[in-house]
PDB file of C-alpha atoms and ligand atoms in Angstrom:
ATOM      1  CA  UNK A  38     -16.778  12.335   3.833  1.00  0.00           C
ATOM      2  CA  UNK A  39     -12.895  11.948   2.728  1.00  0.00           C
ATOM      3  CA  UNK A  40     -11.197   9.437   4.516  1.00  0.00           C
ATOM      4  CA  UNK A  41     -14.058   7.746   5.953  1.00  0.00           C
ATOM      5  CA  UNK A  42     -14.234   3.984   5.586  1.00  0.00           C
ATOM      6  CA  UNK A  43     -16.045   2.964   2.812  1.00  0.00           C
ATOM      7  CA  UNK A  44     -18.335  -0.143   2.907  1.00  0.00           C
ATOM      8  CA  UNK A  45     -17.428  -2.038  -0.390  1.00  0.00           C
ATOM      9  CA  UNK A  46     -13.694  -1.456   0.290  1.00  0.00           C
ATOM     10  CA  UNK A  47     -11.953  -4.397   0.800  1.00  0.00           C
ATOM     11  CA  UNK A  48      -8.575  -2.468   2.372  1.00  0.00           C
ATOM     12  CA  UNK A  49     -10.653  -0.517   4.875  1.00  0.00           C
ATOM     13  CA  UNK A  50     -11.945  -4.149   5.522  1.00  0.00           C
ATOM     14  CA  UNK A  51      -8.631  -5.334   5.682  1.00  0.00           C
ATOM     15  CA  UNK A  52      -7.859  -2.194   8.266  1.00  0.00           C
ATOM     16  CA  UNK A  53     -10.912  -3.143  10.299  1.00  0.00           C
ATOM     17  CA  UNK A  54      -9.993  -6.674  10.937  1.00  0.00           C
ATOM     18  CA  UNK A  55     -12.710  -8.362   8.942  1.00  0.00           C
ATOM     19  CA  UNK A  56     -10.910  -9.703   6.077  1.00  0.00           C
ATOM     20  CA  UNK A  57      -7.536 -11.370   7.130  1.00  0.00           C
ATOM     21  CA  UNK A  58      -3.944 -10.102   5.991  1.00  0.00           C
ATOM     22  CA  UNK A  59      -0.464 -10.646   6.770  1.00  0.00           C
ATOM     23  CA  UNK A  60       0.279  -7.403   8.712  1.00  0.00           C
ATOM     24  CA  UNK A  61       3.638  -6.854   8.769  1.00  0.00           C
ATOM     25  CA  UNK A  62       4.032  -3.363  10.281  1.00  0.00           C
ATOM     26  CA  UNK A  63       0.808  -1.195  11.571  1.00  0.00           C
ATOM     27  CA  UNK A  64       1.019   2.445  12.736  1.00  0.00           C
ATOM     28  CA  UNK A  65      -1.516   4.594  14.228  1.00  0.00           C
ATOM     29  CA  UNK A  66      -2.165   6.100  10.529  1.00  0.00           C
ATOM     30  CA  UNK A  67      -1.067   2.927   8.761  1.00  0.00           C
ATOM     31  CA  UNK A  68      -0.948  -0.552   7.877  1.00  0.00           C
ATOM     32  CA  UNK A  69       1.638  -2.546   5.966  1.00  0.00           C
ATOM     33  CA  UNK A  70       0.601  -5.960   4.926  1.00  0.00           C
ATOM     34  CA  UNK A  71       1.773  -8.969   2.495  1.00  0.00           C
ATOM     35  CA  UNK A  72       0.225  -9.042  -1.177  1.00  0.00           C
ATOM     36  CA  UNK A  73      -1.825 -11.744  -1.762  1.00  0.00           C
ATOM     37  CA  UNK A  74      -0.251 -12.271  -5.645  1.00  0.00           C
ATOM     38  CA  UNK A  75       3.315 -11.664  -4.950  1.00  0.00           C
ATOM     39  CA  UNK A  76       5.178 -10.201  -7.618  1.00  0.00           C
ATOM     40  CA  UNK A  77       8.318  -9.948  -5.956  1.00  0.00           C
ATOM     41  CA  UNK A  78      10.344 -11.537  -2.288  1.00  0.00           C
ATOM     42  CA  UNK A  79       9.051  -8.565  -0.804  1.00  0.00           C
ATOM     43  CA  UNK A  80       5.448  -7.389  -1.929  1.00  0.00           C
ATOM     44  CA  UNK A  81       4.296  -5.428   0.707  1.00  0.00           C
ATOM     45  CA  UNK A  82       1.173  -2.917   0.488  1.00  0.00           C
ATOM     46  CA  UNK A  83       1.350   0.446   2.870  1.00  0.00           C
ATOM     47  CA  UNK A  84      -2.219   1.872   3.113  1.00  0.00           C
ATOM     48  CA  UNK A  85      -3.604   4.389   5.165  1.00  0.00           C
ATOM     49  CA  UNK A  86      -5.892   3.782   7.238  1.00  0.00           C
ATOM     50  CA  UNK A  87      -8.423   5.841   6.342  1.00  0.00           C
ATOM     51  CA  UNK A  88      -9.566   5.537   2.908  1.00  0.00           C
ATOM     52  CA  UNK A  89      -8.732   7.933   0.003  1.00  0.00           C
ATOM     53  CA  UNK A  90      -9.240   6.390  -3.827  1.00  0.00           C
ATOM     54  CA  UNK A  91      -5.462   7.361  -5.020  1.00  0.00           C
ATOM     55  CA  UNK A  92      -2.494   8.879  -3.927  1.00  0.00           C
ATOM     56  CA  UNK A  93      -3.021  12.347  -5.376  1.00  0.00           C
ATOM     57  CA  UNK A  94      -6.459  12.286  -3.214  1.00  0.00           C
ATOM     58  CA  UNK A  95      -4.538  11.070  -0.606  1.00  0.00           C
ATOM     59  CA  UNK A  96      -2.046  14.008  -0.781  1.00  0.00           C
ATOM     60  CA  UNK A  97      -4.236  16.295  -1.579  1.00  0.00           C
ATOM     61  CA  UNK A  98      -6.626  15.742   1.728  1.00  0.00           C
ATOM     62  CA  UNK A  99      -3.584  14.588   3.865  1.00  0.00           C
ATOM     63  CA  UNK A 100      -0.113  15.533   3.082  1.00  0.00           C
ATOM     64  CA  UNK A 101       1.353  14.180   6.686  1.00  0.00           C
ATOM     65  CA  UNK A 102      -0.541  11.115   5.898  1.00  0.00           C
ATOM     66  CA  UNK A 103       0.473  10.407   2.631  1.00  0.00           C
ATOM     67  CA  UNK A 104       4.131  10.797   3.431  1.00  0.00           C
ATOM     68  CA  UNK A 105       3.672   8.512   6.298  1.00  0.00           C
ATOM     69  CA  UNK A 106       2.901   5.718   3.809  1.00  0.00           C
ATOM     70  CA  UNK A 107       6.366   6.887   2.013  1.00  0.00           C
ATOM     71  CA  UNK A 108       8.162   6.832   5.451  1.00  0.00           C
ATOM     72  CA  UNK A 109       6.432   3.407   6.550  1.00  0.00           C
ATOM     73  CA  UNK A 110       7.613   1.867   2.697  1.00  0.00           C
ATOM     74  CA  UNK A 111      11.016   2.361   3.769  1.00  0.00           C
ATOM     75  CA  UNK A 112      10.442   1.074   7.215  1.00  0.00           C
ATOM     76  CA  UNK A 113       9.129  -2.571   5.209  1.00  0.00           C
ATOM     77  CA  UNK A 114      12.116  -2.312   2.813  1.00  0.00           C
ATOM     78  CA  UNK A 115      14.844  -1.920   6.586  1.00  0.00           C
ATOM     79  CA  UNK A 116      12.776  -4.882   7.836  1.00  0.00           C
ATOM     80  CA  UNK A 117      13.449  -7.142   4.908  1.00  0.00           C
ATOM     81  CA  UNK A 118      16.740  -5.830   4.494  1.00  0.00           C
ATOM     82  CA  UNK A 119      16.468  -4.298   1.254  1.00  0.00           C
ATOM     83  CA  UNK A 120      19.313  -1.882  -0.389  1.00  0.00           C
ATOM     84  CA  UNK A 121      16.876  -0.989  -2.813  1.00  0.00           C
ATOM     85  CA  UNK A 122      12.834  -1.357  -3.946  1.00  0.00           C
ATOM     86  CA  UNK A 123      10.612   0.172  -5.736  1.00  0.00           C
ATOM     87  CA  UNK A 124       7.297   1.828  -4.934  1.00  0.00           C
ATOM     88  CA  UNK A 125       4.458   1.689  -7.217  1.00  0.00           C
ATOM     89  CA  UNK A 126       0.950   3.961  -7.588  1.00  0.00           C
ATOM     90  CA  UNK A 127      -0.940   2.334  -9.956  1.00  0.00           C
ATOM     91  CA  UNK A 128      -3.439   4.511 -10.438  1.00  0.00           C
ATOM     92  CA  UNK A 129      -6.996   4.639 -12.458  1.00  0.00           C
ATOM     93  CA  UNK A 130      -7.552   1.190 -14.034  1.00  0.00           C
ATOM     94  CA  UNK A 131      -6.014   1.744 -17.388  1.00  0.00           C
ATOM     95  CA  UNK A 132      -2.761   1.571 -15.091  1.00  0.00           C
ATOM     96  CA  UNK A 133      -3.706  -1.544 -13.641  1.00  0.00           C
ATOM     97  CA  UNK A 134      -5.632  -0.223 -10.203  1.00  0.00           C
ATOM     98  CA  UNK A 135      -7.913  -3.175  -9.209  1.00  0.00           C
ATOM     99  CA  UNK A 136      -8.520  -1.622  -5.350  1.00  0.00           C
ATOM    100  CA  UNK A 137      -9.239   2.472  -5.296  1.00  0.00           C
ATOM    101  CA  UNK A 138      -8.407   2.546  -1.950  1.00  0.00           C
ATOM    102  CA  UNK A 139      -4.812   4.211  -1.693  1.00  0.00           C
ATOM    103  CA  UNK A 140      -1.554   1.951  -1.769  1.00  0.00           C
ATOM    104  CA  UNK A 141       1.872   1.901  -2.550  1.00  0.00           C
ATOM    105  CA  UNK A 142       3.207  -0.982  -3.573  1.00  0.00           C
ATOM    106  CA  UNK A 143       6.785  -2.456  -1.943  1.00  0.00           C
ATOM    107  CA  UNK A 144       8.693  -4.336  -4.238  1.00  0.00           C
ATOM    108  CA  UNK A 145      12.066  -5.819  -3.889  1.00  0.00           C
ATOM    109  CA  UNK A 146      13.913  -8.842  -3.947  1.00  0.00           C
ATOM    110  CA  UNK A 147      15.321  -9.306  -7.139  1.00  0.00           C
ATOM    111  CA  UNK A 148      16.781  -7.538  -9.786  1.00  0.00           C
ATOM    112  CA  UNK A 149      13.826  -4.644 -11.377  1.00  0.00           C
ATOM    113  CA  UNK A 150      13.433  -3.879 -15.026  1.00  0.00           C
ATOM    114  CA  UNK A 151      12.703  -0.352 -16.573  1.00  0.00           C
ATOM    115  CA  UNK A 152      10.722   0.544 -18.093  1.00  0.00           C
ATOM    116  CA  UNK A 153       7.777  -0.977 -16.357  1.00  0.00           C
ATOM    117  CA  UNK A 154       5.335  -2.957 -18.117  1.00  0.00           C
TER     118      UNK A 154
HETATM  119  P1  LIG B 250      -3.651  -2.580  -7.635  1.00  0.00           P
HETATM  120  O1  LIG B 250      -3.850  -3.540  -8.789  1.00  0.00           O
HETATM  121  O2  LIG B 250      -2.524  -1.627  -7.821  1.00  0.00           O
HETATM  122  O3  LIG B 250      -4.958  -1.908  -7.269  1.00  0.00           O
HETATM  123  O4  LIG B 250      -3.202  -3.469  -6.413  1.00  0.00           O
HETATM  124  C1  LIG B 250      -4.085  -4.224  -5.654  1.00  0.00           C
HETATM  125  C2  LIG B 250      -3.273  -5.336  -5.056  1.00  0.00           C
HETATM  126  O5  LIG B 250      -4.001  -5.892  -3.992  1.00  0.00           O
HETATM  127  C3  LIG B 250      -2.942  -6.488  -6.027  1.00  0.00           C
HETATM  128  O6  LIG B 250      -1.519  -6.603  -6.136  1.00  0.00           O
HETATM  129  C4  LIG B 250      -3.581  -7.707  -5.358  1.00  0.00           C
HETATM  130  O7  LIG B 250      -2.802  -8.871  -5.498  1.00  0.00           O
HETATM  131  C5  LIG B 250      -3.682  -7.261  -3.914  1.00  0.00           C
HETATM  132  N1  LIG B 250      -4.731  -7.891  -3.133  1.00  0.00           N
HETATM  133  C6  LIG B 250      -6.018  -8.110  -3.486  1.00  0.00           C
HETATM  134  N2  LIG B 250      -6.698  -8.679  -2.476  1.00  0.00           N
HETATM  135  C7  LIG B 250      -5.818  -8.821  -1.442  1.00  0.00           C
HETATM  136  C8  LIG B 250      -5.906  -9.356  -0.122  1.00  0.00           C
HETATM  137  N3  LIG B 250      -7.058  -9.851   0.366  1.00  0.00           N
HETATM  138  N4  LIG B 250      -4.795  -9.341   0.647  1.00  0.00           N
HETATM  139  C9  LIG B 250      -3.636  -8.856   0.174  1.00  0.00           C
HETATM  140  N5  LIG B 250      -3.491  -8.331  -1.063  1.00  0.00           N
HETATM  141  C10 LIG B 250      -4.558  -8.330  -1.864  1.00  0.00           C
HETATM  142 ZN1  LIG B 251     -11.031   1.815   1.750  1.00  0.00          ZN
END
Protein backbone atom coordinates (compact mmCIF):
# COMPACT_ATOMS: atom_id res chain seq x y z
CA UNK A 1 0.00 0.00 0.00
CA UNK A 2 1.42 3.76 -0.54
CA UNK A 3 3.30 4.93 2.20
CA UNK A 4 3.81 1.78 3.91
CA UNK A 5 7.33 0.92 4.96
CA UNK A 6 9.03 -1.01 2.63
CA UNK A 7 11.43 -3.84 3.68
CA UNK A 8 14.57 -3.25 1.43
CA UNK A 9 14.40 0.52 2.16
CA UNK A 10 17.16 1.67 3.88
CA UNK A 11 15.37 5.32 4.90
CA UNK A 12 12.29 3.61 6.30
CA UNK A 13 15.13 1.65 8.15
CA UNK A 14 16.69 4.68 9.03
CA UNK A 15 12.98 5.98 10.30
CA UNK A 16 12.55 2.77 12.27
CA UNK A 17 15.67 3.01 14.26
CA UNK A 18 17.51 0.06 12.82
CA UNK A 19 20.13 1.62 10.83
CA UNK A 20 21.80 4.61 12.72
CA UNK A 21 21.68 8.39 11.50
CA UNK A 22 22.46 11.70 12.72
CA UNK A 23 18.89 13.00 13.36
CA UNK A 24 18.92 16.40 13.50
CA UNK A 25 15.24 17.42 13.62
CA UNK A 26 12.24 14.63 13.72
CA UNK A 27 8.52 15.50 13.46
CA UNK A 28 5.57 13.38 13.81
CA UNK A 29 5.52 13.09 9.77
CA UNK A 30 9.26 13.60 9.43
CA UNK A 31 12.78 13.09 9.92
CA UNK A 32 15.75 15.28 9.13
CA UNK A 33 19.08 13.65 9.36
CA UNK A 34 22.94 14.28 8.34
CA UNK A 35 24.16 12.80 4.84
CA UNK A 36 26.50 10.29 5.14
CA UNK A 37 28.73 11.80 1.89
CA UNK A 38 28.51 15.41 2.61
CA UNK A 39 28.51 17.55 -0.24
CA UNK A 40 28.17 20.66 1.47
CA UNK A 41 28.54 22.29 5.62
CA UNK A 42 25.05 21.55 5.77
CA UNK A 43 23.82 18.25 3.98
CA UNK A 44 20.83 17.44 5.58
CA UNK A 45 18.12 14.85 4.17
CA UNK A 46 14.18 15.61 5.12
CA UNK A 47 12.20 12.36 4.51
CA UNK A 48 8.89 11.44 5.34
CA UNK A 49 8.27 9.05 7.28
CA UNK A 50 6.32 6.96 5.47
CA UNK A 51 7.73 5.83 2.31
CA UNK A 52 6.80 7.15 -1.19
CA UNK A 53 9.59 6.42 -4.20
CA UNK A 54 9.80 10.33 -5.34
CA UNK A 55 8.49 13.51 -4.64
CA UNK A 56 5.81 13.66 -7.32
CA UNK A 57 4.46 10.24 -5.60
CA UNK A 58 4.88 11.86 -2.57
CA UNK A 59 2.70 14.86 -3.62
CA UNK A 60 0.56 13.15 -5.40
CA UNK A 61 -0.60 10.64 -2.35
CA UNK A 62 0.13 13.38 0.32
CA UNK A 63 0.15 16.98 -0.46
CA UNK A 64 0.24 18.11 3.50
CA UNK A 65 3.01 15.69 3.76
CA UNK A 66 5.08 16.61 1.10
CA UNK A 67 5.02 20.26 2.01
CA UNK A 68 5.92 19.34 5.47
CA UNK A 69 9.29 18.10 4.15
CA UNK A 70 9.49 21.75 2.35
CA UNK A 71 8.52 23.45 5.70
CA UNK A 72 10.92 21.09 7.85
CA UNK A 73 13.99 22.03 4.97
CA UNK A 74 13.70 25.45 6.07
CA UNK A 75 13.45 24.59 9.68
CA UNK A 76 17.31 22.65 9.08
CA UNK A 77 18.49 25.67 7.03
CA UNK A 78 17.14 28.36 10.60
CA UNK A 79 19.01 25.76 12.69
CA UNK A 80 22.30 26.05 10.89
CA UNK A 81 21.81 29.53 10.30
CA UNK A 82 21.62 29.60 6.71
CA UNK A 83 20.53 32.87 4.53
CA UNK A 84 20.24 30.68 1.75
CA UNK A 85 20.34 26.66 0.49
CA UNK A 86 19.27 24.79 -1.92
CA UNK A 87 16.91 21.83 -2.09
CA UNK A 88 17.44 19.05 -4.39
CA UNK A 89 14.93 16.04 -5.88
CA UNK A 90 17.01 13.92 -7.62
CA UNK A 91 14.80 11.88 -9.10
CA UNK A 92 14.87 8.44 -11.32
CA UNK A 93 18.51 7.27 -11.53
CA UNK A 94 19.55 8.94 -14.70
CA UNK A 95 19.37 12.07 -12.23
CA UNK A 96 21.48 10.54 -9.81
CA UNK A 97 18.65 8.83 -7.30
CA UNK A 98 20.57 6.03 -5.47
CA UNK A 99 17.57 5.66 -2.54
CA UNK A 100 13.71 5.71 -4.09
CA UNK A 101 12.50 6.49 -0.95
CA UNK A 102 11.49 10.33 -1.03
CA UNK A 103 14.11 13.11 0.03
CA UNK A 104 15.02 16.48 -0.38
CA UNK A 105 18.26 17.27 -0.13
CA UNK A 106 19.56 20.48 2.24
CA UNK A 107 22.47 22.04 0.98
CA UNK A 108 24.24 25.08 2.15
CA UNK A 109 27.32 26.33 3.39
CA UNK A 110 29.20 27.68 0.74
CA UNK A 111 28.85 29.48 -2.24
CA UNK A 112 26.34 27.14 -5.05
CA UNK A 113 26.98 26.96 -8.74
CA UNK A 114 24.25 26.92 -11.55
CA UNK A 115 23.69 25.17 -13.46
CA UNK A 116 23.92 21.96 -11.54
CA UNK A 117 25.99 19.23 -12.64
P1 LIG B 1 20.13 10.30 -3.87
O1 LIG B 1 21.41 9.94 -4.59
O2 LIG B 1 19.52 11.59 -4.30
O3 LIG B 1 19.16 9.14 -3.90
O4 LIG B 1 20.54 10.56 -2.37
C1 LIG B 1 20.79 9.54 -1.47
C2 LIG B 1 21.70 10.12 -0.43
O5 LIG B 1 21.68 9.28 0.70
C3 LIG B 1 23.18 10.24 -0.86
O6 LIG B 1 23.56 11.62 -0.80
C4 LIG B 1 23.92 9.38 0.16
O7 LIG B 1 25.16 9.93 0.53
C5 LIG B 1 22.95 9.34 1.31
N1 LIG B 1 23.05 8.18 2.18
C6 LIG B 1 23.17 6.88 1.83
N2 LIG B 1 23.18 6.09 2.91
C7 LIG B 1 23.06 6.91 4.00
C8 LIG B 1 23.03 6.70 5.41
N3 LIG B 1 23.10 5.47 5.94
N4 LIG B 1 22.90 7.78 6.21
C9 LIG B 1 22.83 9.02 5.69
N5 LIG B 1 22.86 9.28 4.36
C10 LIG B 1 22.99 8.25 3.53
ZN1 LIG C 1 11.31 3.72 2.51
Amino acid sequence: MAGEPKDDCLFCKIVEGHVPATIVRETDTTVAFRDINPQAPTHVLVIPKAHYKDAAALATADPALAADLLREAQAVADEDKLESYRIVFNTGAGAGQTVFHTHAHVLGGRGMQWPPG
